[in-house]
Short mmCIF file of C-alpha atoms and ligand atoms in Angstrom, two decimals:
data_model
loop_
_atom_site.label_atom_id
_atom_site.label_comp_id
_atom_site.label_asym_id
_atom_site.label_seq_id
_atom_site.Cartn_x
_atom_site.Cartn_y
_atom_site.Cartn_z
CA UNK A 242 54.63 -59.56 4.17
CA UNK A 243 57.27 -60.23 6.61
CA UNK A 244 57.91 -56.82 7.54
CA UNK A 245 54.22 -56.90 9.36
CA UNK A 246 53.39 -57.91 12.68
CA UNK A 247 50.05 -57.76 14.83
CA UNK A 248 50.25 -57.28 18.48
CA UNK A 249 47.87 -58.55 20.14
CA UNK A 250 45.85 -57.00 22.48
CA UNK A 251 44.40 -58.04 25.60
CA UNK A 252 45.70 -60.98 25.22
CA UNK A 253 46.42 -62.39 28.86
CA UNK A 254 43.08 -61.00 30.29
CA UNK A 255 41.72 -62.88 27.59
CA UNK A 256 43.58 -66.38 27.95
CA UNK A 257 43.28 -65.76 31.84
CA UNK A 258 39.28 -65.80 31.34
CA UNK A 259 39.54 -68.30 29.02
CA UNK A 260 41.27 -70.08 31.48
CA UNK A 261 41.92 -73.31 28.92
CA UNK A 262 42.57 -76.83 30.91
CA UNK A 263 44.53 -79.59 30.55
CA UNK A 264 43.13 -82.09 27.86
CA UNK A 265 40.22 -80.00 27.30
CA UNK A 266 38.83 -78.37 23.76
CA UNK A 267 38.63 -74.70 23.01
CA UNK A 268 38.33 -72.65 19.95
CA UNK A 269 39.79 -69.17 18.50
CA UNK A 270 37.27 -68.25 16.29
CA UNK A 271 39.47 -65.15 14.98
CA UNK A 272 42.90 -66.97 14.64
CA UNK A 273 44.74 -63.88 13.10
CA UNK A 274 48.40 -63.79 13.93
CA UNK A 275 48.19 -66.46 16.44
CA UNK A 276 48.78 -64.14 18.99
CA UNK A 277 45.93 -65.35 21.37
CA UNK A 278 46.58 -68.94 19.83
CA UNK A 279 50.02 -69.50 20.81
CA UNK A 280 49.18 -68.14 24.27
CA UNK A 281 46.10 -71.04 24.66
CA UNK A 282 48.48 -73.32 23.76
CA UNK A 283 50.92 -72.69 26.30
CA UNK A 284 48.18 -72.02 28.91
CA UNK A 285 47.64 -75.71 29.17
CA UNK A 286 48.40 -79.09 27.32
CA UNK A 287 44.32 -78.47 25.28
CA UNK A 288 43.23 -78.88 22.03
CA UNK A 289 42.77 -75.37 19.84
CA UNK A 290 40.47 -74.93 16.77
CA UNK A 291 41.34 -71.74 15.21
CA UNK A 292 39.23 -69.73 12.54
CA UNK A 293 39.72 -67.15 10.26
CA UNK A 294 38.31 -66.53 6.83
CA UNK A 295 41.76 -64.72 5.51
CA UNK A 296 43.50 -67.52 3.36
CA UNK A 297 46.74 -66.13 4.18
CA UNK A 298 46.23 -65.94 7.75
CA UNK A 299 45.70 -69.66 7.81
CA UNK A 300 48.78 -69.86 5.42
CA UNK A 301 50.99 -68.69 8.21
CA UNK A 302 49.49 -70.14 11.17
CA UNK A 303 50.97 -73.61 9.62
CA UNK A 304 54.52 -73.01 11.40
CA UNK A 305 52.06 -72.36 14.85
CA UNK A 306 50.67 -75.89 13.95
CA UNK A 307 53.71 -77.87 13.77
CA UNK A 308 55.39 -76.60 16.96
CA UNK A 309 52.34 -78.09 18.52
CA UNK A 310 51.88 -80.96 16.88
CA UNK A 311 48.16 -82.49 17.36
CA UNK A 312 47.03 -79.64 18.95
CA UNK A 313 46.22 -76.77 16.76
CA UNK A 314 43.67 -77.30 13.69
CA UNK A 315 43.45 -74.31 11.69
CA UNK A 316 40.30 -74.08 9.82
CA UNK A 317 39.81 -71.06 6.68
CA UNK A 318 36.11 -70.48 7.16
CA UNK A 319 33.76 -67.65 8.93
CA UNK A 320 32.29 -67.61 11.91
CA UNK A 321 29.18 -67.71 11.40
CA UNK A 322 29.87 -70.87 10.33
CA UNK A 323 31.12 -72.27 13.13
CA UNK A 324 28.84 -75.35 14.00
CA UNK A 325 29.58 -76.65 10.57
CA UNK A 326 33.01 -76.08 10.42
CA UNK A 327 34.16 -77.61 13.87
CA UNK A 328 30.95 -80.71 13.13
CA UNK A 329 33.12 -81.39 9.84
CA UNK A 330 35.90 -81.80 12.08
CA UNK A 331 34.36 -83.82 14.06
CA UNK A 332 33.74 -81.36 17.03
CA UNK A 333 30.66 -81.02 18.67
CA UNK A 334 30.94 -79.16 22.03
CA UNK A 335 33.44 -76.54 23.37
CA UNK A 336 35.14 -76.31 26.91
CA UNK A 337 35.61 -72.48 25.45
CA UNK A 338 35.97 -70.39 23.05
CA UNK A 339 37.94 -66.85 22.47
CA UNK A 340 36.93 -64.00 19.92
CA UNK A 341 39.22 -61.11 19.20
CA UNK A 342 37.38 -59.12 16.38
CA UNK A 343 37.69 -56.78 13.46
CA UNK A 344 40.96 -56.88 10.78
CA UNK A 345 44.39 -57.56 12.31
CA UNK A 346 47.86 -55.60 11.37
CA UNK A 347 48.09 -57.42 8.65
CA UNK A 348 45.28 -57.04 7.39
CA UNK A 349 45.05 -53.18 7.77
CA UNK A 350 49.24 -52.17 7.20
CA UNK A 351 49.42 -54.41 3.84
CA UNK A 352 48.41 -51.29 1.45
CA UNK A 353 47.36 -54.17 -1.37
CA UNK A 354 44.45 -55.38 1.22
CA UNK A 355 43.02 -51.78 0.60
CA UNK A 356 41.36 -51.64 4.07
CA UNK A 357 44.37 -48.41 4.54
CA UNK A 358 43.41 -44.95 3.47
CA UNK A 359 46.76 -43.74 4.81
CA UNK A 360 48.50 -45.85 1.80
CA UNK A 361 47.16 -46.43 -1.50
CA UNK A 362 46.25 -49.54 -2.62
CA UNK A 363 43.09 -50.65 -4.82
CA UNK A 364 39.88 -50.40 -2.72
CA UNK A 365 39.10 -53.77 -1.50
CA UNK A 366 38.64 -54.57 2.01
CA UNK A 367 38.03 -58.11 1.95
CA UNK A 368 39.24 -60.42 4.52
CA UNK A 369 38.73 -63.36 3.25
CA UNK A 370 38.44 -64.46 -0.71
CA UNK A 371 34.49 -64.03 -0.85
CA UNK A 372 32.00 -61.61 -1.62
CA UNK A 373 32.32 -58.26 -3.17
CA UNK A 374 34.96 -55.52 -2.62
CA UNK A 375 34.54 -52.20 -1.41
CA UNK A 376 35.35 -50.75 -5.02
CA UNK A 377 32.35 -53.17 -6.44
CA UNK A 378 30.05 -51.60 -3.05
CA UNK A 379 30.87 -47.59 -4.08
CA UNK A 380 30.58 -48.02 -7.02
CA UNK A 381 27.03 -49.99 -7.71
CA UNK A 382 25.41 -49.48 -4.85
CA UNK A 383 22.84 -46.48 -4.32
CA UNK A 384 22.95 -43.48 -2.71
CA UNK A 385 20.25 -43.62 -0.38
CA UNK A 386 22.00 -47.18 0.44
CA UNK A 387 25.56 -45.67 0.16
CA UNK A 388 24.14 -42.83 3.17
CA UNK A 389 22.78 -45.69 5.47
CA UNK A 390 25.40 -47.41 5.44
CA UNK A 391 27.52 -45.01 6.29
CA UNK A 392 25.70 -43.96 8.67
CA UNK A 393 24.55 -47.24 10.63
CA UNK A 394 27.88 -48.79 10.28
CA UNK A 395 30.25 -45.52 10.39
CA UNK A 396 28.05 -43.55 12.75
CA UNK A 397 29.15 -40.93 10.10
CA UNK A 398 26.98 -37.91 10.94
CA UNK A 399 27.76 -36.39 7.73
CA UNK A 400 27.14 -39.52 5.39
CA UNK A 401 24.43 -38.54 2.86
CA UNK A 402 26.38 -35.53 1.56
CA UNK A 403 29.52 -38.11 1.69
CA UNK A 404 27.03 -40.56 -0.59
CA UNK A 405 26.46 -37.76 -3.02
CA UNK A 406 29.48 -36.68 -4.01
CA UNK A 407 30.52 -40.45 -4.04
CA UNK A 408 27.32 -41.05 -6.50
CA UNK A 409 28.49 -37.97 -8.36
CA UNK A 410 31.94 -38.98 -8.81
CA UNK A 411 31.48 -42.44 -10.31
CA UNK A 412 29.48 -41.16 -12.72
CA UNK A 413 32.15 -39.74 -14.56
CA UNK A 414 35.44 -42.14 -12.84
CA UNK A 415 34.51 -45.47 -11.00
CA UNK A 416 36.71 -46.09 -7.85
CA UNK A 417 39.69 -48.10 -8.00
CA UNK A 418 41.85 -47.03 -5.29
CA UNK A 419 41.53 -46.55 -1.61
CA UNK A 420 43.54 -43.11 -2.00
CA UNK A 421 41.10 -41.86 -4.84
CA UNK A 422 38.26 -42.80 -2.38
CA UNK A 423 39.61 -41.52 1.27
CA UNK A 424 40.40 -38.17 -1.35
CA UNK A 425 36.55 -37.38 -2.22
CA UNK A 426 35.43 -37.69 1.40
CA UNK A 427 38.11 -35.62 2.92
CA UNK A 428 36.48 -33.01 0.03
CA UNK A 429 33.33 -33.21 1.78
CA UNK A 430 34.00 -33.90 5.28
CA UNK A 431 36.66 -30.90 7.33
CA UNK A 432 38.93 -32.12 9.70
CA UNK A 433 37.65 -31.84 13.59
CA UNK A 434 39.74 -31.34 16.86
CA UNK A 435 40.11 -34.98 17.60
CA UNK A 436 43.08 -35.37 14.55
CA UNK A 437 40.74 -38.19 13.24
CA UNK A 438 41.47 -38.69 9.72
CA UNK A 439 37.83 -37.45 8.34
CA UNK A 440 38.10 -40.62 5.77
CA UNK A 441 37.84 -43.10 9.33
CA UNK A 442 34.61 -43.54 9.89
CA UNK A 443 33.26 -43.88 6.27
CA UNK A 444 36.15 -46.85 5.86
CA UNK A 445 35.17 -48.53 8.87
CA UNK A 446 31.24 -48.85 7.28
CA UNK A 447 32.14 -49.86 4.20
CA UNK A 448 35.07 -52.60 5.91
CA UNK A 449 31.77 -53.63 8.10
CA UNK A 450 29.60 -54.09 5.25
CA UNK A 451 31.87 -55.73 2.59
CA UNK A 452 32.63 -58.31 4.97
CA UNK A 453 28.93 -58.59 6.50
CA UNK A 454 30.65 -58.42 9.86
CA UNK A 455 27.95 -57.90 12.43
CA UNK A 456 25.46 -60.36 10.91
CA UNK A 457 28.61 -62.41 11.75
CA UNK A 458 29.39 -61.98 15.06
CA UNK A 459 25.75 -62.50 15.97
CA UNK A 460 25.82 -65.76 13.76
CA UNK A 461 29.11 -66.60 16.11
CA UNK A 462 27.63 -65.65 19.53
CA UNK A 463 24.76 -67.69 19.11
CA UNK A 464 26.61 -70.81 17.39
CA UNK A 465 29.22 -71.36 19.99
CA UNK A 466 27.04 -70.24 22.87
CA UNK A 467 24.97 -73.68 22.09
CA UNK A 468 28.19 -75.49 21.63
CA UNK A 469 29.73 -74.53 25.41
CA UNK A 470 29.36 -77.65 27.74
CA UNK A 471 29.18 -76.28 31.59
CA UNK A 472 31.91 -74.51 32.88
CA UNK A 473 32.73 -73.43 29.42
CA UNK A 474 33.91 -69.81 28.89
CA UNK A 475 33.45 -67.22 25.85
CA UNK A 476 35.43 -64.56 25.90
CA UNK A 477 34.85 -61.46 23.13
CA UNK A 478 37.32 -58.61 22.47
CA UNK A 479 35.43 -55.53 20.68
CA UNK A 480 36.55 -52.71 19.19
CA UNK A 481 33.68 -50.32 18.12
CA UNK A 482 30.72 -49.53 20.10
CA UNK A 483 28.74 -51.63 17.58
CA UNK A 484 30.45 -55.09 17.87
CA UNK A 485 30.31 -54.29 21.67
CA UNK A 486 26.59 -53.07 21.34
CA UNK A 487 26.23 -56.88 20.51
CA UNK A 488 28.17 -58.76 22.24
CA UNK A 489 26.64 -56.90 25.53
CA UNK A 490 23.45 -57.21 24.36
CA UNK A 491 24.09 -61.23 23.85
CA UNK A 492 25.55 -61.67 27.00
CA UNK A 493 22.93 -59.99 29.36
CA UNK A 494 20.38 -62.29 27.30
CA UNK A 495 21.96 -65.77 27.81
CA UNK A 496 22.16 -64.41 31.88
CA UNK A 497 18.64 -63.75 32.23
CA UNK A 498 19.43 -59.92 32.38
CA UNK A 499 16.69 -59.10 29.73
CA UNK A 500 18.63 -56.77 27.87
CA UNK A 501 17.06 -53.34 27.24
CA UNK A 502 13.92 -53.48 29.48
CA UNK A 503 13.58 -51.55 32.56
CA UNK A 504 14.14 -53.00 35.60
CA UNK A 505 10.84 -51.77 36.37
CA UNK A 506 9.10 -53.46 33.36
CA UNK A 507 7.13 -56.53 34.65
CA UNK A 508 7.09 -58.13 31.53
CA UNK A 509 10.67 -58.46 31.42
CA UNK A 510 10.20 -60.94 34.39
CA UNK A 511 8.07 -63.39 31.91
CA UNK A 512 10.47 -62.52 28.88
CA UNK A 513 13.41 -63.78 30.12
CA UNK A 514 14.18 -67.79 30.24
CA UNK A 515 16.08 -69.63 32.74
CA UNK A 516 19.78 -67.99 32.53
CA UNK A 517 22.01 -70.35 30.52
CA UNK A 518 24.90 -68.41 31.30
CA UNK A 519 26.97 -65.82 33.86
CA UNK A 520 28.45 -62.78 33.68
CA UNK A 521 31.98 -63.04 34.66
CA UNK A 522 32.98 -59.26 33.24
CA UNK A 523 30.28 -57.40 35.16
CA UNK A 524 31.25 -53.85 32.83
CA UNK A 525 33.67 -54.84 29.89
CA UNK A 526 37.21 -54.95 30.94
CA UNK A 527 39.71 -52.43 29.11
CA UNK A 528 43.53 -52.11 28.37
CA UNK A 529 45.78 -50.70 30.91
CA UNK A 530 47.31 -47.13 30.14
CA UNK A 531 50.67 -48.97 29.64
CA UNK A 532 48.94 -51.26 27.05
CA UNK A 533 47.41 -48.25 25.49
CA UNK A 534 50.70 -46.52 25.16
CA UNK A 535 52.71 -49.59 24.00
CA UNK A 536 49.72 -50.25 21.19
CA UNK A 537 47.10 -47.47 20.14
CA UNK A 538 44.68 -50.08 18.78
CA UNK A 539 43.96 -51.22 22.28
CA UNK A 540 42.54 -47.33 23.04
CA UNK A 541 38.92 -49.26 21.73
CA UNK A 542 39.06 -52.57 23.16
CA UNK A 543 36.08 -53.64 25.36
CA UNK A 544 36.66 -57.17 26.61
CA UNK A 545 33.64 -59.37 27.97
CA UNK A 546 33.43 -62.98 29.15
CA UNK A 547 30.54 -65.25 30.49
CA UNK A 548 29.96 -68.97 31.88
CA UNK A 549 27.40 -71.23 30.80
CA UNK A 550 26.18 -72.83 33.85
CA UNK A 551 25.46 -76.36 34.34
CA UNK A 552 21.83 -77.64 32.74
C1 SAM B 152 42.06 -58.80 15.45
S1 SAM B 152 42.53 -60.14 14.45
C2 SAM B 152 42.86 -61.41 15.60
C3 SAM B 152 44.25 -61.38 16.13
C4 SAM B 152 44.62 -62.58 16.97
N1 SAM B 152 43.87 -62.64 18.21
C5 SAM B 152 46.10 -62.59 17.30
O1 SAM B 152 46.45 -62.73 18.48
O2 SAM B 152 46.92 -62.48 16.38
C6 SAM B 152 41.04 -60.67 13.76
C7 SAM B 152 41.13 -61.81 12.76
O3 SAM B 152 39.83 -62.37 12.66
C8 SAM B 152 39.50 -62.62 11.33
N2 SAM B 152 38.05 -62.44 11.21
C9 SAM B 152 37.36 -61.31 11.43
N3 SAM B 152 36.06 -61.51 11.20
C10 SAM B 152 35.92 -62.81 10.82
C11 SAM B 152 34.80 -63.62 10.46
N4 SAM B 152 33.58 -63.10 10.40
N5 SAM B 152 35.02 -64.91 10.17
C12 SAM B 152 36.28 -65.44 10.23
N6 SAM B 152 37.38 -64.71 10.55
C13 SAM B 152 37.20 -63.42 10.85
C14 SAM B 152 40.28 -61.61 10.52
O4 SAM B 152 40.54 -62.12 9.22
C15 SAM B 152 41.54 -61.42 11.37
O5 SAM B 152 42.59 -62.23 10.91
#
């Protein structure tokens, strides 16, 4: 594993929103490589809670936590448990709280995770030790299933004749391999302009629904938005259009926006509460060009941050 690294990105817009203070409590809820982490830390002399369900992300985040001693508490959990996990701990309110989401380098370069359909490696796609592979998903699930989620997590335009010949192959070879897979839907889907690999899409739905990741981040939003004292900051990095469909949506909520309704609606005037929150990222924040060139994975990255205002 040591030849991997993850670099993270956005990190010092991030930490700048963030803005952690002296003495005060924050969390990472997607601890990764520690990138973001180790940057908090430094920021200011705080306390960090740090998340992440992948066992062996929290296995190497242990050198992190003895260079600041007292400081960092790495939990392995998910985050949509995170009022349990920081109440076990003894945590009940945040002064902020950062989320940088989807798989890190490690994650997606380590051909034995199987999230990679550029290396082979046996189809699994789980980031943390629970649940059910993407090998058990393709190969049980149906194909009227197999199409929607393809489609509503892949925005794969071409997923139900992707879902048959999936369905049609496993009936004479399960799926083992991510190779075996990304080699049946390159049959079915041609290559466009872009140079997108046509196997992209269809492993991003099926890395989004083996690890039930948008139930999650909803679970997360709404978890640490009730445990942000006033003043307190939450600051989300995206990287698809639907983990920023969320997040955007979540955020104009908690500020009274009414999210989706026409500004012309009058019932959006009774629908929407007292704002709990405000906007600090008006439109999400992206990576600079140089940050783009230096690291492709930033191309994606939406970045949005809001304040919950005093009660
Ligand atoms: C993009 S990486 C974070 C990188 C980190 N900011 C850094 O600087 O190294 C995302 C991490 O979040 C974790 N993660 C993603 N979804 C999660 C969830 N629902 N619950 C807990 N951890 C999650 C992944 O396992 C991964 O390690």
């Amino acid at each position: 594993m040591s030849g991997f690294s993850h670099i993270p990105v956005l990190r010092d817009e991030a930490v700048a929103l963030l803005n952690p203070r002296e003495n005060g409590v924050y969390l990472d809820g997607t601890f990764g490589g520690g990138g973001y982490a180790r940057a908090i830390l430094e920021a200011s002399r705080c306390t960090l809670w740090a998340i992440d369900r992948d066992p062996a992300a929290i296995a190497r985040g242990a050198a992190l936590a003895a260079s600041y001693p007292g400081r960092l508490h790495l939990v392995e959990g998910r985050i949509s448990e995170i009022l349990r996990l920081l109440n076990a701990g003894g945590v009940r309110a945040l002064d902020g709280a950062v989320f940088d989401l989807g798989v890190s380098s490690y994650q997606i370069d380590d051909p034995a995770r199987g999230f990679s359909f550029r290396a082979d490696g046996p189809l699994d796609m789980r980031m943390g030790k629970d649940g059910i592979s993407a090998a058990m998903l393709v190969n049980t699930v149906s194909e009227s299933e197999l199409a929607d989620i393809l489609f509503s997590f892949g925005e794969e335009k071409a997923s139900r004749r992707i879902a048959k010949s999936i369905v049609e192959r496993r009936r004479m070879q399960k799926f083992e391999t991510t190779a075996d897979l990304a080699g049946v839907i390159r049959s079915v889907v041609r290559p466009d302009k872009s140079g997108i690999d046509p196997a992209t899409r269809s492993f991003q739905a099926l890395r989004i629904a083996v690890n039930e990741e948008l139930a999650d981040i909803e679970a997360a939003l709404a978890q640490t938005a009730e445990m942000l004292a006033p003043g307190g900051r939450l600051v989300v990095v995206s990287f698809h259009s639907l983990e920023d469909r969320i997040v955007k949506r979540f955020f104009a909520t908690a500020a009274g926006r009414g999210a989706g309704a026409s500004r012309h609606d009058p019932s959006r005037l009774l629908a929407v509460e007292k704002p709990r929150f405000r906007l600090i990222t008006g439109s999400a924040k992206t990576a600079s060009a140089a940050e783009v060139q230096k690291n492709p994975r930033a191309r994606s990255a939406k970045l949005r941050a809001m304040e919950r205002l005093a009660a």
